[in-house]
XYZ file of C-alpha atoms in Angstrom:
588
model
C 10.558 24.809 46.404
C 8.170 22.297 47.846
C 7.469 20.856 44.472
C 11.173 20.737 43.727
C 11.868 18.944 46.999
C 9.095 16.436 46.262
C 10.519 15.643 42.861
C 14.023 15.390 44.240
C 12.848 12.735 46.682
C 10.205 10.346 45.407
C 10.315 11.668 41.839
C 13.993 10.850 41.402
C 13.643 7.434 43.046
C 10.793 6.588 40.650
C 12.978 7.689 37.730
C 15.802 5.535 39.113
C 13.596 2.436 39.136
C 12.239 3.079 35.637
C 15.600 3.825 34.040
C 17.194 0.975 35.976
C 14.598 -1.389 34.537
C 15.198 -0.078 31.016
C 18.989 -0.067 31.263
C 19.774 -3.141 33.374
C 16.863 -5.537 33.797
C 15.628 -5.508 30.183
C 19.021 -6.218 28.525
C 19.474 -9.070 31.012
C 16.102 -10.558 30.019
C 16.939 -10.131 26.342
C 20.213 -11.996 26.871
C 18.251 -14.830 28.472
C 15.846 -14.722 25.487
C 12.931 -13.833 27.762
C 10.400 -11.230 26.642
C 11.232 -7.737 28.031
C 7.497 -7.377 28.684
C 7.799 -9.912 31.496
C 10.831 -8.013 32.816
C 8.970 -4.708 33.106
C 5.952 -6.374 34.757
C 8.204 -8.158 37.276
C 9.880 -4.828 38.078
C 6.422 -3.412 38.851
C 5.575 -6.379 41.084
C 8.886 -6.291 42.985
C 9.303 -2.524 43.272
C 5.598 -1.738 43.667
C 3.476 -1.190 46.779
C 2.737 -4.917 47.158
C 6.401 -5.865 46.887
C 9.352 -4.011 48.387
C 7.162 -0.905 48.725
C 5.295 -2.612 51.565
C 8.566 -2.781 53.538
C 9.412 0.935 53.225
C 7.890 1.871 56.661
C 10.231 -0.620 58.334
C 13.214 -0.089 56.043
C 13.164 3.542 54.826
C 16.264 3.051 52.662
C 14.150 0.897 50.296
C 12.336 4.086 49.264
C 15.179 4.751 46.805
C 14.462 1.578 44.823
C 10.659 1.376 45.006
C 7.614 3.075 43.481
C 4.977 3.524 46.153
C 2.623 5.853 44.266
C 1.201 4.289 41.109
C -0.805 7.420 40.278
C 2.382 9.487 40.016
C 3.593 7.619 36.935
C 0.159 6.831 35.470
C 0.120 9.804 33.021
C 3.407 8.737 31.456
C 2.092 5.169 31.215
C -1.005 6.423 29.354
C 1.287 8.394 27.064
C 3.035 5.141 26.204
C -0.244 3.616 24.987
C -0.956 6.789 22.992
C 2.442 6.598 21.286
C 1.902 2.888 20.597
C -1.334 3.579 18.705
C 0.364 6.501 16.960
C 3.153 4.216 15.719
C 0.567 1.663 14.557
C -1.180 4.400 12.599
C 2.132 5.216 10.902
C 2.185 1.679 9.486
C -1.354 1.959 8.114
C -3.094 3.821 5.348
C -6.706 4.706 4.604
C -6.695 2.100 1.844
C -5.611 -0.623 4.266
C -8.189 0.429 6.866
C -10.939 0.297 4.245
C -9.787 -3.183 3.240
C -9.998 -4.256 6.904
C -13.440 -2.808 7.615
C -15.254 -6.153 7.367
C -12.870 -7.796 9.811
C -13.050 -4.816 12.176
C -16.827 -4.487 12.354
C -17.870 -8.111 11.802
C -15.267 -10.321 13.428
C -14.360 -7.617 15.967
C -17.963 -7.108 17.077
C -18.661 -10.844 17.167
C -15.490 -11.478 19.190
C -16.367 -8.872 21.836
C -20.029 -9.853 22.166
C -19.371 -13.597 21.938
C -16.701 -13.449 24.636
C -18.955 -11.314 26.849
C -21.865 -13.782 26.479
C -19.740 -16.824 27.278
C -18.003 -15.211 30.263
C -21.258 -13.697 31.484
C -22.974 -17.078 31.257
C -20.244 -18.619 33.371
C -20.592 -15.850 35.963
C -24.370 -16.342 36.152
C -23.784 -20.039 36.745
C -21.456 -19.029 39.596
C -24.259 -17.043 41.270
C -23.791 -13.496 39.940
C -26.782 -11.336 39.051
C -27.685 -10.828 35.379
C -26.612 -7.166 35.364
C -23.307 -7.758 37.130
C -22.537 -10.766 34.922
C -23.281 -8.800 31.744
C -21.080 -5.870 32.775
C -18.255 -8.086 34.005
C -18.509 -10.138 30.810
C -18.112 -7.025 28.635
C -15.218 -5.744 30.736
C -13.344 -9.052 30.764
C -13.951 -9.652 27.038
C -11.659 -6.718 26.207
C -8.097 -7.588 25.121
C -4.872 -5.668 25.671
C -3.811 -3.391 22.821
C -0.693 -2.357 24.736
C 0.571 -5.955 25.065
C -0.814 -7.833 22.063
C 0.354 -5.471 19.317
C 3.993 -5.141 20.492
C 4.113 -8.946 20.628
C 2.346 -9.733 17.328
C 2.943 -6.557 15.303
C 0.493 -5.576 12.570
C 2.000 -7.243 9.492
C 1.901 -10.956 10.419
C -1.354 -12.936 10.003
C -1.750 -13.032 13.793
C -1.041 -9.313 14.087
C -3.477 -8.353 11.320
C -6.341 -10.325 12.860
C -5.579 -9.112 16.376
C -5.296 -5.487 15.284
C -8.713 -5.523 13.601
C -10.418 -6.900 16.728
C -8.497 -4.607 19.082
C -9.403 -1.569 16.992
C -13.097 -2.395 17.336
C -12.687 -2.824 21.095
C -10.958 0.560 21.380
C -13.775 2.187 19.410
C -16.365 0.435 21.616
C -14.779 1.573 24.884
C -16.450 4.987 25.074
C -19.997 3.705 24.311
C -19.471 0.997 26.937
C -18.430 3.592 29.517
C -21.592 5.585 28.814
C -23.739 2.429 29.029
C -22.229 1.624 32.415
C -22.914 5.168 33.596
C -26.498 5.200 32.268
C -27.343 1.908 33.969
C -26.044 3.437 37.195
C -28.610 6.223 36.916
C -26.278 9.063 35.896
C -27.594 9.572 32.381
C -25.631 8.330 29.403
C -27.841 7.792 26.338
C -28.035 11.489 25.508
C -24.277 11.714 25.982
C -23.740 8.877 23.504
C -25.691 10.762 20.818
C -23.793 13.951 21.615
C -20.415 12.209 21.367
C -21.482 10.611 18.061
C -22.175 13.871 16.215
C -19.179 15.605 17.786
C -16.992 12.708 16.673
C -18.094 13.120 13.064
C -17.307 16.842 13.143
C -13.960 16.599 14.953
C -12.625 13.592 13.031
C -13.692 15.228 9.774
C -11.851 18.395 10.746
C -8.773 16.345 11.656
C -8.791 14.646 8.265
C -9.019 17.971 6.445
C -6.343 19.579 8.627
C -4.070 16.582 8.209
C -4.438 16.686 4.445
C -3.595 20.369 4.047
C -1.642 21.438 7.145
C 0.625 18.513 8.067
C 2.724 18.359 4.850
C 3.833 22.040 4.945
C 4.310 21.865 8.737
C 6.640 18.870 8.517
C 8.354 20.317 5.455
C 9.215 23.451 7.407
C 10.481 21.352 10.337
C 12.593 19.276 7.934
C 14.158 22.418 6.413
C 15.573 23.408 9.791
C 17.654 20.178 9.750
C 17.176 20.147 13.515
C 16.053 16.725 14.809
C 14.756 18.230 18.078
C 12.336 20.499 16.198
C 11.167 17.626 13.999
C 10.559 15.481 17.078
C 8.723 18.326 18.787
C 6.403 18.763 15.801
C 5.741 15.011 15.745
C 4.842 14.915 19.447
C 2.769 18.098 19.115
C 0.723 16.459 16.356
C -0.068 13.314 18.322
C -0.806 15.215 21.548
C -3.173 17.678 19.844
C -5.002 14.848 18.066
C -5.328 12.904 21.335
C -6.573 15.979 23.181
C -9.143 16.666 20.437
C -10.744 13.230 20.658
C -10.493 13.205 24.450
C -12.271 16.568 24.656
C -15.372 15.194 22.926
C -15.514 12.024 25.028
C -13.636 9.625 22.779
C -10.533 7.778 23.897
C -7.299 9.723 23.282
C -5.824 6.652 21.571
C -8.366 7.108 18.761
C -6.883 10.533 18.073
C -3.368 9.106 18.222
C -4.265 6.419 15.683
C -5.811 8.982 13.315
C -2.735 11.210 13.622
C -0.515 8.283 12.713
C -2.633 7.375 9.675
C -2.580 11.008 8.483
C 1.209 11.196 8.723
C 1.487 7.767 7.054
C 0.021 9.378 3.924
C 2.979 11.801 3.774
C 6.627 11.223 2.877
C 7.707 11.981 6.459
C 6.269 8.898 8.186
C 9.557 6.974 8.317
C 11.432 9.833 9.992
C 8.569 10.474 12.421
C 8.527 6.820 13.445
C 12.280 6.810 14.031
C 12.076 10.002 16.109
C 9.301 8.796 18.412
C 10.402 5.145 18.810
C 12.768 5.608 21.823
C 10.223 7.628 23.801
C 7.462 5.155 22.915
C 9.518 2.216 24.174
C 10.288 3.875 27.502
C 6.711 5.056 28.034
C 5.347 1.580 27.267
C 7.825 0.221 29.793
C 6.304 2.525 32.394
C 2.841 1.210 31.507
C 4.005 -2.365 31.993
C 5.505 -1.421 35.366
C 2.095 -0.031 36.427
C 0.534 -3.354 35.396
C 2.892 -5.156 37.764
C 2.148 -2.609 40.514
C -1.597 -3.281 40.220
C -1.103 -6.950 41.106
C -1.962 -7.260 44.793
C 0.255 -10.101 46.020
C -1.606 -10.451 49.336
C -4.993 -10.872 47.628
C -3.469 -13.292 45.145
C -1.959 -15.474 47.860
C -5.068 -15.431 50.074
C -7.442 -16.285 47.207
C -5.154 -18.076 44.783
C -7.581 -20.867 43.937
C -10.465 -18.491 43.148
C -8.181 -16.138 41.208
C -6.786 -19.027 39.188
C -10.281 -20.387 38.480
C -11.484 -16.950 37.356
C -8.482 -16.476 35.084
C -8.918 -19.926 33.516
C -12.603 -19.156 32.873
C -11.731 -15.950 31.041
C -8.837 -17.450 29.062
C -10.801 -20.497 27.930
C -13.910 -18.529 26.957
C -12.043 -15.904 24.937
C -9.727 -18.424 23.279
C -12.695 -20.530 22.183
C -14.699 -17.598 20.803
C -11.809 -15.876 19.008
C -10.375 -19.073 17.508
C -13.773 -20.242 16.279
C -14.613 -16.886 14.670
C -11.255 -16.654 12.910
C -11.544 -20.236 11.707
C -15.020 -19.511 10.300
C -13.598 -16.448 8.526
C -11.137 -18.677 6.657
C -7.973 -18.432 8.752
C -5.671 -21.440 9.089
C -6.331 -23.540 12.234
C -2.902 -22.900 13.769
C -3.033 -19.116 13.273
C -6.614 -19.003 14.595
C -5.556 -20.901 17.731
C -2.475 -18.726 18.245
C -4.468 -15.508 17.866
C -7.174 -16.786 20.201
C -4.658 -17.540 22.962
C -2.830 -14.239 22.553
C -6.119 -12.304 22.742
C -7.485 -14.309 25.679
C -6.155 -12.281 28.628
C -8.093 -9.218 29.865
C -7.040 -5.669 29.050
C -5.874 -2.440 30.599
C -9.305 -1.107 29.542
C -10.866 -3.856 31.674
C -9.508 -1.996 34.703
C -11.219 1.206 33.497
C -14.577 -0.516 32.993
C -14.354 -2.283 36.365
C -13.720 1.050 38.081
C -16.642 2.680 36.256
C -18.994 -0.188 37.108
C -17.991 -0.106 40.789
C -18.407 3.690 40.965
C -21.900 3.406 39.438
C -22.864 0.798 42.032
C -23.410 -1.897 39.411
C -20.516 -4.109 40.497
C -19.812 -5.029 44.096
C -16.537 -3.329 45.219
C -15.170 -6.639 46.500
C -15.979 -8.330 43.194
C -14.362 -5.459 41.298
C -11.186 -5.769 43.412
C -11.114 -9.517 42.799
C -11.361 -9.118 39.023
C -8.721 -6.385 39.070
C -6.297 -8.972 40.484
C -7.412 -11.502 37.844
C -6.891 -8.888 35.123
C -3.433 -7.933 36.372
C -2.423 -11.598 36.519
C -3.826 -12.138 33.020
C -1.802 -9.222 31.658
C 1.290 -10.655 33.341
C 0.950 -14.054 31.647
C 0.200 -12.648 28.165
C 3.771 -13.200 26.862
C 3.593 -16.788 28.100
C 0.295 -17.248 26.273
C 2.043 -16.073 23.103
C 4.761 -18.720 23.529
C 2.124 -21.401 24.170
C 0.110 -20.221 21.171
C 3.111 -20.491 18.842
C 3.775 -24.059 19.940
C 0.141 -25.067 19.561
C -0.009 -23.402 16.133
C 2.971 -25.428 14.903
C 1.395 -28.683 16.086
C -2.051 -27.873 14.716
C -0.705 -26.796 11.318
C 1.633 -29.782 11.132
C -1.326 -32.048 11.820
C -3.460 -30.347 9.177
C -0.697 -30.701 6.574
C -0.128 -34.356 7.401
C -3.873 -34.869 7.117
C -3.785 -34.124 3.400
C -2.560 -30.643 2.455
C -1.352 -30.861 -1.155
C 0.356 -28.604 -3.686
C -2.463 -28.928 -6.216
C -2.975 -25.608 -8.039
C -0.489 -23.897 -5.744
C 2.812 -22.211 -6.438
C 5.555 -24.239 -4.761
C 8.477 -22.191 -3.391
C 11.643 -24.196 -2.690
C 13.848 -22.380 -0.192
C 12.448 -19.899 2.328
C 15.148 -17.364 3.089
C 14.759 -13.661 2.335
C 14.001 -14.306 -1.363
C 11.451 -17.029 -0.661
C 9.674 -14.861 1.918
C 9.391 -11.984 -0.548
C 7.926 -14.280 -3.206
C 5.412 -15.645 -0.665
C 4.434 -12.122 0.418
C 3.732 -11.091 -3.171
C 1.717 -14.247 -3.837
C -0.411 -13.540 -0.750
C -0.779 -9.903 -1.828
C -2.387 -11.113 -5.068
C -4.485 -13.865 -3.417
C -2.515 -16.762 -4.877
C -2.104 -19.993 -2.919
C 1.407 -21.243 -2.267
C 3.356 -23.805 -0.300
C 7.021 -23.375 0.637
C 9.552 -26.131 1.348
C 12.654 -25.370 3.455
C 15.435 -27.656 4.698
C 16.535 -25.469 7.634
C 14.316 -26.339 10.616
C 15.034 -23.007 12.363
C 13.831 -21.124 9.290
C 10.732 -23.329 9.165
C 9.887 -22.712 12.827
C 10.388 -18.956 12.485
C 8.349 -18.769 9.272
C 5.473 -20.858 10.598
C 5.315 -18.769 13.768
C 4.903 -15.730 11.491
C 2.009 -17.395 9.689
C 3.702 -18.649 6.506
C 2.715 -21.974 4.941
C 6.076 -23.772 5.093
C 6.945 -27.472 5.179
C 10.169 -28.970 6.456
C 11.870 -30.984 3.731
C 15.064 -31.361 1.738
C 14.313 -30.993 -1.963
C 17.680 -32.566 -2.743
C 16.633 -35.840 -1.137
C 15.502 -38.579 -3.487
C 11.733 -38.981 -3.634
C 10.841 -35.532 -2.245
C 9.459 -34.247 -5.562
C 7.401 -37.410 -6.021
C 6.019 -37.216 -2.470
C 4.911 -33.618 -3.047
C 3.195 -34.592 -6.340
C 4.856 -31.572 -7.902
C 3.142 -32.170 -11.232
C -0.145 -30.850 -9.813
C 1.409 -27.504 -8.867
C 0.635 -24.296 -10.727
C 4.309 -23.259 -10.859
C 7.627 -23.936 -9.128
C 9.967 -21.248 -7.782
C 13.569 -22.204 -6.953
C 15.114 -19.701 -4.517
C 17.821 -21.834 -2.870
C 21.253 -20.263 -2.465
C 22.952 -23.306 -3.997
C 23.623 -22.900 -7.741
C 24.401 -26.584 -8.365
C 21.300 -27.821 -6.526
C 19.047 -25.330 -8.331
C 20.267 -26.554 -11.743
C 19.843 -30.207 -10.731
C 16.301 -29.718 -9.401
C 15.292 -27.657 -12.445
C 16.517 -30.403 -14.778
C 14.721 -33.132 -12.807
C 11.411 -31.248 -12.780
C 11.614 -30.373 -16.472
C 12.276 -33.972 -17.481
C 9.135 -35.178 -15.704
C 6.878 -32.169 -16.345
C 7.585 -30.451 -19.700
C 4.796 -27.849 -19.355
C 5.223 -26.826 -15.696
C 6.428 -23.196 -15.290
C 9.785 -23.098 -13.448
C 11.145 -19.766 -12.194
C 14.632 -19.841 -10.707
C 16.941 -17.531 -8.798
C 20.298 -17.199 -10.585
C 23.612 -15.913 -9.291
C 24.824 -14.297 -12.551
C 24.550 -14.582 -16.338
C 26.601 -17.802 -16.429
C 24.320 -19.444 -13.857
C 21.254 -18.139 -15.699
C 22.530 -19.695 -18.946
C 22.970 -23.074 -17.245
C 19.459 -22.820 -15.789
C 17.947 -22.099 -19.194
C 19.795 -25.120 -20.581
C 18.286 -27.134 -17.707
C 14.811 -26.093 -18.858
C 13.634 -23.238 -16.580
C 10.969 -20.895 -17.867
C 12.570 -17.810 -16.321
C 15.910 -17.252 -14.602
C 16.502 -14.012 -12.674
C 20.155 -13.110 -11.992
C 19.817 -11.378 -8.631
C 23.212 -9.656 -8.643
C 22.707 -8.173 -12.118
C 19.165 -6.961 -11.447
C 20.281 -5.297 -8.206
C 23.245 -3.698 -10.032
C 20.996 -2.337 -12.785
C 18.532 -0.859 -10.280
C 21.360 0.656 -8.267
C 22.889 2.155 -11.411
C 19.528 3.620 -12.399
C 19.100 5.260 -8.972
C 22.613 6.706 -9.024
C 22.258 8.184 -12.513
C 18.898 9.793 -11.733
C 20.090 11.203 -8.394
C 23.166 12.853 -9.938
C 21.021 14.651 -12.506
C 20.909 12.460 -15.607
C 17.550 12.687 -17.385
C 15.204 9.775 -16.745
C 14.658 9.003 -20.454
C 18.321 8.339 -21.359
C 18.788 6.403 -18.102
C 15.905 4.034 -18.866
C 17.120 3.623 -22.435
C 20.628 2.719 -21.259
C 19.250 0.236 -18.723
C 17.202 -1.445 -21.443
C 20.259 -1.527 -23.698
C 22.343 -3.138 -20.947
C 19.633 -5.723 -20.357
C 19.598 -6.481 -24.089
C 23.352 -7.074 -23.981
C 22.955 -9.417 -21.012
C 20.124 -11.289 -22.740
C 22.332 -11.772 -25.777
C 25.157 -13.011 -23.546
C 22.879 -15.527 -21.803
C 21.423 -16.615 -25.148
C 24.922 -17.243 -26.500
C 26.244 -19.026 -23.399
C 23.115 -21.143 -23.027
C 22.814 -21.952 -26.749
C 19.193 -20.808 -26.620
C 16.911 -20.634 -29.622
C 14.824 -17.832 -28.064
C 15.911 -14.713 -26.231
C 15.357 -14.937 -22.419
C 13.152 -12.343 -20.694
C 15.686 -11.247 -18.038
C 13.362 -8.852 -16.237
C 11.517 -7.822 -19.413
C 7.780 -8.369 -19.753
C 5.802 -7.407 -22.838
C 2.330 -5.910 -22.447
C 0.723 -8.857 -24.187
C 2.226 -11.148 -21.535
C 0.198 -9.334 -18.879
C -3.131 -9.607 -20.740
C -5.034 -12.827 -20.006
C -6.234 -14.760 -23.040
C -9.789 -14.184 -24.120
């Protein structure tokens, strides 16, 4: 009964604050186009022990709208980070992780050590001892997985680079904890070796179990057609994996990431992601509230100049190191700068390392408390750093283009809506350079913030093709949703450059015929191709044999090719989605 009474009091008031933040504050921030991350952190600051919680002794009624015990909601906050890494694993595959290994272990290691050296050097110059500066440098060089990845994702250029570095930092956390403990005189090096061999055994067992046990387990859950059972199996998988890695001394988020990657190799990953998304969002919200609660307003106000100076030191050092490393690895200047700024604030793991260093007697308790405030403030301003990074990236990239970026030997994509983006993604997938030109400034801003190489320009304006020196391009792709403009541009390019490949988006067979008359190399009628693919899927799903279906699709394409050939008065039959094997073989 005592436990029930306790939950009915403070437990329900904590739930009220959390659900109130999710249901009222966050939609309001979204309507104002402000990041919900800032909303959750502000809720933690206002409703936490340094905000309204400090007034509870004088005004007991405030207890209903405050969270005075951060430790009470800490487990659910940690669960949010676990589910975040689990969801990231669902978007990955072993093939993608292997492709990223150089970035993870080279750039990631250099970023962590370089940031630690620069920050540590600044701390030594400020009068700190060598040991304290080294430990504080390592702690402050960590970046926030829980904030950076929800902001950047894992598919954009910024997100891919950030994820690789964050993954290395998460893997380095446990060895760092043991190093801190060993320097404090409580052992550590033997424990590192023990964790290493246990990790090999446990992770190997997880990979084998995931390969042979997860598919039949999820298949059985799917057969029940009960979403609650499917969700329970999903959560059971991530919890068991997290517990397994935690039991051997690794971080539980490593187990969560592995569980996600294992499920990503099955056909159930989409359903699992949809089932766990609502709980992940709420749990991450709780984590962000705890970040706001850790910000001691009194300490911040009493030492604002020192706190601000410390935060600027960390942000500048990490931005410089990360941006420089990414630039040296071949990333565009704007994306490197944006990633560096986003990764510059300290991390939730910084708080763990500061606590470990203080407990081992390696870091002065007052210094640890000071850097906890700096870390909390840094986490709070992370969304603002993202906004600043996007603006700087646009200016830097615009300057680099104006300084002489050309279309020589690149594929030029005119129009950057959904079709243009897909073409650009496939070109990047096959390591082919491109440059896109778009007349809608909002589309340009959005695309450039996502890392695409897009120029603002109206291809219909006289002189644009000459200014771009389109004759030096490798190919031209016309994706604009304006049939008349596409025909006009195709004709103009063909008149000046008879041998330049021109691939155009067509509305239908009539538009495709006009484009072929204008001189395009290939015209793809989007409506017809989508209709043929849809027809193929329908026929197969209702039981028609695959062979006759494919034959009928080819026959229909042949009819459409003949129609286009007739309407366009063509001497040769157009491809219309058909490619012969010899077309795919490069000349000897």
